CSV table of C-alpha atoms and ligand atoms in Angstrom, one decimal:
chain,number,residue,atom,x,y,z
A,7,UNK,CA,76.1,116.5,100.7
A,8,UNK,CA,74.0,119.3,99.5
A,9,UNK,CA,75.0,122.9,100.0
A,10,UNK,CA,72.5,125.7,99.8
A,11,UNK,CA,73.3,128.1,96.9
A,12,UNK,CA,75.2,131.3,97.6
A,13,UNK,CA,72.7,134.1,98.0
A,14,UNK,CA,73.0,137.5,96.4
A,15,UNK,CA,73.6,139.0,99.8
A,16,UNK,CA,75.8,136.7,101.8
A,17,UNK,CA,75.7,136.6,105.6
A,18,UNK,CA,78.8,138.5,106.8
A,19,UNK,CA,81.4,136.5,108.6
A,20,UNK,CA,83.3,137.8,111.6
A,21,UNK,CA,87.0,138.0,111.3
A,22,UNK,CA,87.3,135.8,114.4
A,23,UNK,CA,85.2,133.0,112.8
A,24,UNK,CA,87.1,133.3,109.5
A,25,UNK,CA,90.4,132.8,111.3
A,26,UNK,CA,89.1,129.8,113.1
A,27,UNK,CA,87.1,127.9,110.5
A,28,UNK,CA,88.5,128.6,107.1
A,29,UNK,CA,90.6,131.3,105.3
A,30,UNK,CA,87.4,133.0,104.0
A,31,UNK,CA,89.0,135.9,102.1
A,32,UNK,CA,91.2,133.4,100.1
A,33,UNK,CA,88.1,131.3,99.3
A,34,UNK,CA,86.5,134.2,97.5
A,35,UNK,CA,89.2,134.1,94.8
A,36,UNK,CA,87.8,131.2,93.0
A,37,UNK,CA,85.9,132.0,89.8
A,38,UNK,CA,84.6,128.4,89.3
A,39,UNK,CA,86.2,128.0,85.9
A,40,UNK,CA,87.1,124.4,86.4
A,41,UNK,CA,90.6,124.6,84.8
A,42,UNK,CA,92.1,122.9,87.8
A,43,UNK,CA,90.0,119.8,87.7
A,44,UNK,CA,92.1,117.7,85.4
A,45,UNK,CA,95.3,118.2,87.3
A,46,UNK,CA,93.9,117.5,90.7
A,47,UNK,CA,94.9,113.9,91.7
A,48,UNK,CA,92.0,113.3,94.0
A,49,UNK,CA,89.5,114.5,91.3
A,50,UNK,CA,91.2,112.4,88.7
A,51,UNK,CA,90.8,109.4,91.0
A,52,UNK,CA,87.2,109.9,92.1
A,53,UNK,CA,85.6,112.2,89.5
A,54,UNK,CA,83.5,113.9,92.2
A,55,UNK,CA,83.3,117.7,92.8
A,56,UNK,CA,84.0,117.7,96.6
A,57,UNK,CA,87.4,116.0,95.8
A,58,UNK,CA,88.4,118.9,93.5
A,59,UNK,CA,90.0,122.2,94.2
A,60,UNK,CA,86.8,124.0,93.1
A,61,UNK,CA,84.7,121.8,95.2
A,62,UNK,CA,86.8,122.1,98.3
A,63,UNK,CA,86.8,125.8,98.0
A,64,UNK,CA,83.1,125.9,97.5
A,65,UNK,CA,82.6,123.8,100.7
A,66,UNK,CA,85.0,126.0,102.7
A,67,UNK,CA,83.1,129.1,101.6
A,68,UNK,CA,79.7,127.5,102.5
A,69,UNK,CA,81.0,126.6,106.0
A,70,UNK,CA,82.3,130.1,106.4
A,71,UNK,CA,79.0,131.7,105.4
A,72,UNK,CA,77.0,129.5,107.8
A,73,UNK,CA,75.3,127.5,104.9
A,74,UNK,CA,77.0,124.2,105.8
A,75,UNK,CA,78.1,122.7,109.1
A,76,UNK,CA,81.5,121.1,109.1
A,77,UNK,CA,79.9,117.6,108.8
A,78,UNK,CA,81.7,114.4,107.7
A,79,UNK,CA,81.5,115.1,103.9
A,80,UNK,CA,83.2,118.4,104.5
A,81,UNK,CA,85.8,116.8,106.8
A,82,UNK,CA,86.5,114.1,104.2
A,83,UNK,CA,86.9,116.7,101.4
A,84,UNK,CA,89.5,118.7,103.5
A,85,UNK,CA,91.3,115.6,104.8
A,86,UNK,CA,91.8,113.9,101.5
A,87,UNK,CA,93.5,116.9,99.8
A,88,UNK,CA,97.2,116.0,99.2
A,89,UNK,CA,98.2,119.7,99.5
A,90,UNK,CA,100.2,119.0,96.3
A,91,UNK,CA,99.3,122.6,95.2
A,92,UNK,CA,99.1,121.6,91.5
A,93,UNK,CA,95.9,123.5,91.3
A,94,UNK,CA,97.8,126.7,92.3
A,95,UNK,CA,100.0,126.3,89.2
A,96,UNK,CA,97.1,126.2,86.8
A,97,UNK,CA,94.5,128.4,88.5
A,98,UNK,CA,94.1,131.8,86.6
A,99,UNK,CA,92.7,133.4,89.8
A,100,UNK,CA,95.8,132.7,91.8
A,101,UNK,CA,94.3,130.6,94.6
A,102,UNK,CA,96.4,129.6,97.6
A,103,UNK,CA,95.2,126.1,98.2
A,104,UNK,CA,98.1,125.1,100.4
A,105,UNK,CA,97.4,127.9,102.7
A,106,UNK,CA,93.6,127.4,102.7
A,107,UNK,CA,93.9,123.7,103.5
A,108,UNK,CA,96.2,124.3,106.4
A,109,UNK,CA,93.8,126.9,107.9
A,110,UNK,CA,90.7,124.6,107.2
A,111,UNK,CA,92.4,121.7,109.0
A,112,UNK,CA,93.5,123.8,111.9
A,113,UNK,CA,89.9,125.0,112.1
A,114,UNK,CA,88.5,121.5,112.1
A,115,UNK,CA,90.9,120.5,114.8
A,116,UNK,CA,89.3,123.2,117.0
A,117,UNK,CA,85.6,122.8,116.2
A,118,UNK,CA,85.5,119.0,115.5
A,119,UNK,CA,88.6,117.3,117.0
A,120,UNK,CA,89.3,113.8,115.7
A,121,UNK,CA,89.0,110.8,118.0
A,122,UNK,CA,91.4,110.6,120.9
A,123,UNK,CA,93.8,108.0,119.3
A,124,UNK,CA,94.4,110.2,116.3
A,125,UNK,CA,94.8,113.2,118.6
A,126,UNK,CA,97.4,111.3,120.7
A,127,UNK,CA,99.3,110.1,117.6
A,128,UNK,CA,99.5,113.6,116.2
A,129,UNK,CA,100.5,115.0,119.6
A,130,UNK,CA,103.3,112.5,120.0
A,131,UNK,CA,104.5,112.7,116.5
A,132,UNK,CA,104.1,116.3,115.6
A,133,UNK,CA,104.8,117.9,119.0
A,134,UNK,CA,106.9,115.3,120.8
A,135,UNK,CA,109.0,113.6,118.1
A,136,UNK,CA,109.6,115.9,115.2
A,137,UNK,CA,111.0,118.9,117.1
A,138,UNK,CA,113.5,116.8,119.1
A,139,UNK,CA,116.6,115.3,117.3
A,140,UNK,CA,117.4,113.3,120.4
A,141,UNK,CA,114.1,111.7,120.6
A,142,UNK,CA,114.0,111.1,116.8
A,143,UNK,CA,117.4,109.5,117.1
A,144,UNK,CA,116.1,107.2,119.9
A,145,UNK,CA,113.1,106.1,117.7
A,146,UNK,CA,115.3,105.6,114.7
A,147,UNK,CA,117.7,103.5,116.7
A,148,UNK,CA,114.9,101.4,118.1
A,149,UNK,CA,113.2,101.0,114.7
A,150,UNK,CA,116.5,99.8,113.2
A,151,UNK,CA,116.8,97.1,115.9
A,152,UNK,CA,113.1,96.0,115.3
A,153,UNK,CA,113.8,95.8,111.6
A,154,UNK,CA,117.0,93.8,112.0
A,155,UNK,CA,115.1,91.4,114.3
A,156,UNK,CA,112.2,91.2,111.8
A,157,UNK,CA,109.7,92.5,114.5
A,158,UNK,CA,108.2,95.6,112.9
A,159,UNK,CA,105.0,93.9,111.9
A,160,UNK,CA,104.4,92.5,115.5
A,161,UNK,CA,105.1,95.8,117.1
A,162,UNK,CA,102.9,97.7,114.6
A,163,UNK,CA,100.0,95.4,115.4
A,164,UNK,CA,100.4,95.9,119.1
A,165,UNK,CA,100.5,99.7,118.8
A,166,UNK,CA,97.2,99.7,116.8
A,167,UNK,CA,96.7,103.2,115.2
A,168,UNK,CA,99.9,104.5,116.8
A,169,UNK,CA,101.8,102.0,114.8
A,170,UNK,CA,100.3,102.9,111.5
A,171,UNK,CA,103.0,103.1,108.8
A,172,UNK,CA,105.7,101.3,110.9
A,173,UNK,CA,105.6,98.3,108.5
A,174,UNK,CA,106.2,100.6,105.5
A,175,UNK,CA,109.1,102.5,106.9
A,176,UNK,CA,112.3,102.2,104.9
A,177,UNK,CA,115.3,100.5,106.5
A,178,UNK,CA,116.9,102.8,109.0
A,179,UNK,CA,120.6,103.3,108.3
A,180,UNK,CA,123.2,102.6,111.0
A,181,UNK,CA,124.1,105.2,113.6
A,182,UNK,CA,127.3,106.4,111.9
A,183,UNK,CA,125.0,107.5,108.9
A,184,UNK,CA,122.8,109.5,111.3
A,185,UNK,CA,125.4,111.8,112.6
A,186,UNK,CA,125.1,115.6,112.6
A,187,UNK,CA,126.9,117.4,109.7
A,188,UNK,CA,130.2,119.1,110.6
A,189,UNK,CA,129.6,122.6,112.0
A,190,UNK,CA,131.8,123.9,109.2
A,191,UNK,CA,133.0,122.5,105.9
A,192,UNK,CA,135.3,124.7,103.8
A,193,UNK,CA,134.9,125.2,100.1
A,194,UNK,CA,136.6,122.6,98.1
A,195,UNK,CA,138.9,125.0,96.2
A,196,UNK,CA,138.7,128.8,96.1
A,197,UNK,CA,135.9,130.0,98.4
A,198,UNK,CA,133.1,132.3,97.1
A,199,UNK,CA,130.1,132.0,99.4
A,200,UNK,CA,128.7,130.9,102.7
A,201,UNK,CA,125.7,128.7,103.0
A,202,UNK,CA,124.0,126.7,105.9
A,203,UNK,CA,122.4,123.4,105.1
A,204,UNK,CA,119.1,122.9,106.8
A,205,UNK,CA,119.1,119.4,108.2
A,206,UNK,CA,115.5,119.0,109.3
A,207,UNK,CA,113.9,116.3,111.3
A,208,UNK,CA,113.4,113.1,109.4
A,209,UNK,CA,116.2,113.5,106.8
A,210,UNK,CA,119.2,113.2,109.2
A,211,UNK,CA,117.7,109.8,110.4
A,212,UNK,CA,116.9,108.3,107.0
A,213,UNK,CA,118.7,110.3,104.3
A,214,UNK,CA,122.0,111.4,106.0
A,215,UNK,CA,123.8,110.3,102.8
A,216,UNK,CA,121.8,112.9,100.9
A,217,UNK,CA,123.0,115.7,103.3
A,218,UNK,CA,126.6,114.6,103.0
A,219,UNK,CA,126.3,114.5,99.2
A,220,UNK,CA,124.8,118.0,99.3
A,221,UNK,CA,127.7,119.3,101.4
A,222,UNK,CA,130.3,117.9,99.0
A,223,UNK,CA,128.5,119.4,95.9
A,224,UNK,CA,128.0,122.8,97.5
A,225,UNK,CA,131.7,122.8,98.6
A,226,UNK,CA,132.7,121.9,95.0
A,227,UNK,CA,130.7,124.8,93.7
A,228,UNK,CA,132.8,127.1,96.0
A,229,UNK,CA,130.6,127.5,99.1
A,230,UNK,CA,131.7,127.0,102.7
A,231,UNK,CA,128.9,125.0,104.4
A,232,UNK,CA,127.6,125.3,107.9
A,233,UNK,CA,125.6,122.5,109.4
A,234,UNK,CA,122.2,123.7,110.6
A,235,UNK,CA,120.7,121.1,113.0
A,236,UNK,CA,119.8,123.6,115.9
A,237,UNK,CA,116.1,123.9,115.2
A,238,UNK,CA,115.5,120.4,113.9
A,239,UNK,CA,112.0,120.6,112.3
A,240,UNK,CA,110.7,123.5,110.1
A,241,UNK,CA,107.0,122.9,111.1
A,242,UNK,CA,105.8,122.0,107.6
A,243,UNK,CA,104.2,118.7,108.7
A,244,UNK,CA,102.6,120.4,111.7
A,245,UNK,CA,101.0,123.0,109.3
A,246,UNK,CA,99.9,120.5,106.7
A,247,UNK,CA,98.1,118.5,109.5
A,248,UNK,CA,96.3,121.5,110.9
A,249,UNK,CA,98.4,122.3,113.9
A,250,UNK,CA,99.3,125.9,113.2
A,251,UNK,CA,100.2,126.7,116.7
A,252,UNK,CA,103.1,124.1,116.7
A,253,UNK,CA,104.0,125.2,113.1
A,254,UNK,CA,104.4,128.8,114.3
A,255,UNK,CA,106.5,127.7,117.4
A,256,UNK,CA,108.8,125.7,115.0
A,257,UNK,CA,109.1,128.7,112.7
A,258,UNK,CA,110.2,130.9,115.6
A,259,UNK,CA,112.7,128.3,116.7
A,260,UNK,CA,114.1,128.0,113.2
A,261,UNK,CA,114.3,131.9,112.6
A,262,UNK,CA,116.1,132.3,116.1
A,263,UNK,CA,118.6,129.5,115.3
A,264,UNK,CA,119.3,130.9,111.9
A,265,UNK,CA,119.9,134.4,113.3
A,266,UNK,CA,122.5,132.9,115.5
A,267,UNK,CA,124.4,131.7,112.3
A,268,UNK,CA,125.3,135.3,111.4
A,269,UNK,CA,129.1,135.6,111.6
A,270,UNK,CA,130.8,138.1,113.9
A,271,UNK,CA,131.6,140.2,110.7
A,272,UNK,CA,127.9,140.4,110.0
A,273,UNK,CA,128.0,137.8,107.1
A,274,UNK,CA,124.7,136.0,106.9
A,275,UNK,CA,124.7,132.7,105.1
A,276,UNK,CA,122.1,131.5,102.5
A,277,UNK,CA,119.9,128.9,104.1
A,278,UNK,CA,119.8,125.9,101.7
A,279,UNK,CA,117.1,123.3,101.8
A,280,UNK,CA,117.5,120.1,100.0
A,281,UNK,CA,113.9,119.1,100.9
A,282,UNK,CA,111.3,120.7,98.6
A,283,UNK,CA,108.6,120.5,101.4
A,284,UNK,CA,110.7,122.2,104.0
A,285,UNK,CA,112.0,124.8,101.6
A,286,UNK,CA,108.5,125.7,100.4
A,287,UNK,CA,107.3,126.0,104.0
A,288,UNK,CA,110.2,128.1,105.2
A,289,UNK,CA,109.8,130.5,102.3
A,290,UNK,CA,106.3,131.2,103.7
A,291,UNK,CA,107.2,132.0,107.3
A,292,UNK,CA,106.3,135.6,106.7
A,293,UNK,CA,102.7,134.6,106.1
A,294,UNK,CA,102.6,132.2,109.0
A,295,UNK,CA,103.9,134.8,111.4
A,296,UNK,CA,102.3,137.9,109.8
A,297,UNK,CA,100.1,138.6,112.8
A,298,UNK,CA,102.9,138.2,115.4
A,299,UNK,CA,104.3,141.6,116.2
A,300,UNK,CA,107.5,140.3,117.6
A,301,UNK,CA,108.3,137.9,114.8
A,302,UNK,CA,106.7,139.4,111.6
A,303,UNK,CA,109.7,141.5,110.5
A,304,UNK,CA,112.2,138.8,111.5
A,305,UNK,CA,110.2,136.3,109.4
A,306,UNK,CA,110.3,138.6,106.4
A,307,UNK,CA,114.1,138.9,106.6
A,308,UNK,CA,114.4,135.2,107.1
A,309,UNK,CA,112.5,134.3,103.9
A,310,UNK,CA,114.8,136.3,101.8
A,311,UNK,CA,117.8,134.1,102.8
A,312,UNK,CA,116.1,130.7,102.0
A,313,UNK,CA,117.0,128.9,98.7
A,314,UNK,CA,116.4,125.5,97.4
A,315,UNK,CA,119.5,123.4,96.8
A,316,UNK,CA,119.1,123.5,93.0
A,317,UNK,CA,117.9,127.1,92.9
A,318,UNK,CA,121.2,128.1,94.5
A,319,UNK,CA,123.5,126.0,92.5
A,320,UNK,CA,121.8,127.0,89.2
A,321,UNK,CA,122.9,130.7,89.7
A,322,UNK,CA,125.6,131.6,87.3
A,323,UNK,CA,128.6,131.6,89.7
A,324,UNK,CA,128.0,128.3,91.5
A,325,UNK,CA,126.8,126.6,88.3
A,326,UNK,CA,129.9,127.5,86.3
A,327,UNK,CA,132.2,126.3,89.1
A,328,UNK,CA,130.3,123.2,89.6
A,329,UNK,CA,130.1,122.3,85.9
A,330,UNK,CA,133.8,122.4,85.8
A,331,UNK,CA,134.0,119.6,88.3
A,332,UNK,CA,131.4,117.3,86.8
A,333,UNK,CA,132.5,114.3,84.8
A,334,UNK,CA,130.8,111.3,83.1
A,335,UNK,CA,128.9,108.8,85.1
A,336,UNK,CA,127.5,105.4,84.1
A,337,UNK,CA,124.0,105.5,85.3
A,338,UNK,CA,122.0,104.7,82.2
A,339,UNK,CA,118.8,106.5,81.4
A,340,UNK,CA,117.9,109.1,84.1
A,341,UNK,CA,114.6,111.0,84.5
A,342,UNK,CA,113.7,114.0,86.8
A,343,UNK,CA,110.3,114.0,88.6
A,344,UNK,CA,109.4,117.4,89.9
A,345,UNK,CA,108.5,117.3,93.6
A,346,UNK,CA,105.2,119.3,94.0
A,347,UNK,CA,106.6,121.6,96.7
A,348,UNK,CA,109.4,122.5,94.4
A,349,UNK,CA,107.6,123.1,91.1
A,350,UNK,CA,104.1,124.3,92.4
A,351,UNK,CA,105.3,125.5,95.9
A,352,UNK,CA,108.5,127.3,94.9
A,353,UNK,CA,108.3,127.7,91.1
A,354,UNK,CA,111.6,125.8,90.7
A,355,UNK,CA,111.4,123.9,87.5
A,356,UNK,CA,114.4,124.5,85.2
A,357,UNK,CA,117.2,124.6,87.7
A,358,UNK,CA,117.4,121.0,88.5
A,359,UNK,CA,117.2,120.2,84.7
A,360,UNK,CA,120.0,122.7,84.0
A,361,UNK,CA,122.2,121.0,86.6
A,362,UNK,CA,121.6,117.6,85.2
A,363,UNK,CA,122.4,118.9,81.7
A,364,UNK,CA,125.8,119.9,82.9
A,365,UNK,CA,126.7,116.3,83.7
A,366,UNK,CA,128.7,115.2,80.6
A,367,UNK,CA,127.0,112.5,78.6
A,368,UNK,CA,124.1,112.0,81.0
A,369,UNK,CA,121.1,110.3,79.2
A,370,UNK,CA,118.2,112.3,80.3
A,371,UNK,CA,114.7,111.0,79.4
A,372,UNK,CA,111.4,112.7,80.2
A,373,UNK,CA,108.4,111.6,82.3
A,374,UNK,CA,104.8,112.0,80.9
A,375,UNK,CA,103.5,114.1,83.8
A,376,UNK,CA,106.6,115.1,85.8
A,377,UNK,CA,104.6,117.7,87.9
A,378,UNK,CA,101.8,115.4,89.1
A,379,UNK,CA,101.9,114.2,92.6
A,380,UNK,CA,103.4,110.9,93.6
A,381,UNK,CA,100.9,110.4,96.5
A,382,UNK,CA,103.5,110.9,99.2
A,383,UNK,CA,102.0,114.2,100.4
A,384,UNK,CA,103.6,114.5,103.9
A,385,UNK,CA,101.8,112.0,106.2
A,386,UNK,CA,99.3,111.0,103.6
A,387,UNK,CA,101.2,107.8,102.5
A,388,UNK,CA,101.1,106.7,106.2
A,389,UNK,CA,97.5,107.8,107.0
A,390,UNK,CA,95.8,106.8,103.8
A,391,UNK,CA,98.1,104.1,102.3
A,392,UNK,CA,95.6,102.7,99.8
A,393,UNK,CA,94.8,106.1,98.3
A,394,UNK,CA,98.5,107.0,98.2
A,395,UNK,CA,99.4,103.9,96.4
A,396,UNK,CA,96.7,104.4,93.8
A,397,UNK,CA,98.1,107.9,93.1
A,398,UNK,CA,101.6,106.4,92.9
A,399,UNK,CA,100.5,103.6,90.5
A,400,UNK,CA,99.9,106.1,87.6
A,401,UNK,CA,103.4,107.7,88.2
A,402,UNK,CA,105.0,104.3,88.3
A,403,UNK,CA,103.3,103.5,84.9
A,404,UNK,CA,104.8,106.7,83.5
A,405,UNK,CA,108.2,105.9,84.9
A,406,UNK,CA,108.2,102.4,83.3
A,407,UNK,CA,107.2,104.0,80.0
A,408,UNK,CA,110.1,106.5,80.1
A,409,UNK,CA,112.6,103.6,80.1
A,410,UNK,CA,114.6,105.3,82.9
A,411,UNK,CA,116.8,103.2,85.2
A,412,UNK,CA,117.3,106.1,87.6
A,413,UNK,CA,114.6,108.5,89.0
A,414,UNK,CA,115.9,111.8,90.4
A,415,UNK,CA,113.9,113.7,92.9
A,416,UNK,CA,114.6,116.4,95.4
A,417,UNK,CA,112.3,115.8,98.3
A,418,UNK,CA,112.6,113.1,101.1
A,419,UNK,CA,108.9,112.2,101.0
A,420,UNK,CA,108.8,111.6,97.3
A,421,UNK,CA,112.1,109.6,97.6
A,422,UNK,CA,110.6,107.3,100.2
A,423,UNK,CA,107.4,107.0,98.3
A,424,UNK,CA,109.1,105.9,95.1
A,425,UNK,CA,111.5,103.6,96.8
A,426,UNK,CA,108.8,101.7,98.6
A,427,UNK,CA,106.6,101.6,95.6
A,428,UNK,CA,109.4,100.3,93.3
A,429,UNK,CA,110.4,97.7,95.9
A,430,UNK,CA,106.7,96.5,96.2
A,431,UNK,CA,106.6,96.0,92.4
A,432,UNK,CA,110.0,94.4,92.2
A,433,UNK,CA,111.5,97.1,90.0
A,434,UNK,CA,115.2,97.7,89.9
A,435,UNK,CA,114.9,101.4,89.1
A,436,UNK,CA,117.1,103.4,91.4
A,437,UNK,CA,115.9,106.6,93.2
A,438,UNK,CA,118.5,109.3,93.8
A,439,UNK,CA,118.3,112.8,95.2
A,440,UNK,CA,119.6,115.4,92.8
A,441,UNK,CA,122.5,115.9,95.2
A,442,UNK,CA,123.4,112.3,95.0
A,443,UNK,CA,123.4,112.4,91.2
A,444,UNK,CA,125.7,115.4,91.1
A,445,UNK,CA,127.9,113.9,93.9
A,446,UNK,CA,128.4,110.8,91.7
A,447,UNK,CA,129.5,112.9,88.9
A,448,UNK,CA,131.9,115.0,90.8
A,449,UNK,CA,135.3,114.6,89.3
A,450,UNK,CA,133.9,111.8,87.1
A,451,UNK,CA,133.8,109.6,90.2
A,452,UNK,CA,132.9,106.0,89.2
A,453,UNK,CA,129.3,105.0,90.0
B,501,LIG,S1,91.2,126.9,88.4
B,501,LIG,FE1,91.1,128.3,90.2
B,501,LIG,S2,89.4,129.7,89.8
B,501,LIG,FE2,89.1,128.0,88.4
B,501,LIG,S3,87.8,126.5,89.5
B,501,LIG,FE3,89.9,125.9,89.9
B,501,LIG,S4,90.4,127.0,91.9
B,501,LIG,FE4,88.6,128.0,91.0
B,502,LIG,S1,96.2,120.7,96.5
B,502,LIG,FE1,96.4,118.9,95.1
B,502,LIG,S2,94.9,117.4,95.9
B,502,LIG,FE2,94.5,119.4,96.9
B,502,LIG,S3,92.9,120.4,95.7
B,502,LIG,FE3,94.8,121.1,94.8
B,502,LIG,S4,95.4,119.8,93.2
B,502,LIG,FE4,93.8,118.7,94.4
């Protein structure tokens, strides 16, 4: 793919085109220094410029300036980005790659829609399933039945592209583990704060145990906990897959549902997310809805109330109260892997480590590259399983070298990615969410 060089006087781009095709103003931030290259997983894998942050930005800019059509090479460069945002952490110019990729994918969906099977799969998944807890619950129940009957492979084959990823789904837990959280859980001891736990879409179906552990830990830290299942999906997966219209709709639903959580006395809870991807996305609702006159101010207020689970618990009051409740566990060597959307997306790095250091006697070992992507990347593991597994392989090597018998994460996508990778390789390393680790240490509970 050859791109004509940038001329001294570039053709101006109308704001309408910029909004449709790429985020042109953001693409101008790159100073081409190349400091991002070594930390980009797709560049590390391929070694080719269009698979790097700098290359992707160069292509976006060329498309915006009319020097390049959105041809297959461009589509591939935009599609293969993991949106891990590692480049954002190392870029001296402060690029916003997550935002740029979302806009570029949304633009491609408008000017060069994918084939109908992909469009239909996305429509069913992103617009039909994720926003509906009832439908997700039905699908989870049906998947559990198929898994127990050993029929997932047969059905995946029958569904063709629509069944992609069915084989790799983890075992769906029984219905009792997929229940909604209680509307209200009082603090376990003297009460100090009020939080709402964002339940999300996929987590209640696959990781209900993480939610329940989160409630117990928050309550032990002195918080009363409201269940927050009203809005289901935050819209992160829709945005990452270039469906910004649905992402905005989910953002409005989430904000409206959260506003209803304000108590009669005017007390507004802190909205806790134990999913790094959802938390990072909800913290950016103000950007997503900036051009919506009815919602822009409400979004700005909303983002001030969102906190990651570890971010909240590591604040002085909750941390001190929780630390008094933590006892010894018998987990062996434990390591923490930073979810991309927690470290690069939210700048939350030390807080989970501080909380782990409060567990008496916990043997914490470090990973070689804890901030590099595991390859889960939203739907990437389902849509591009081979590439995803290649990215994961490097992480699994680092994990083996660390000697850890438990890997701690804080994002459901990474959790599933590690679990399936470890299962494939026959490893007995256990994967826990940070909330599960802390829950096991509560009152020195036996493991
Ligand atoms: S580090 Fe930032 S400014 Fe430098 S090449 Fe990469 S994206 Fe561009
Ligand atoms: S978001 Fe990740 S995969 Fe995409 S360009 Fe940046 S570092 Fe590379």
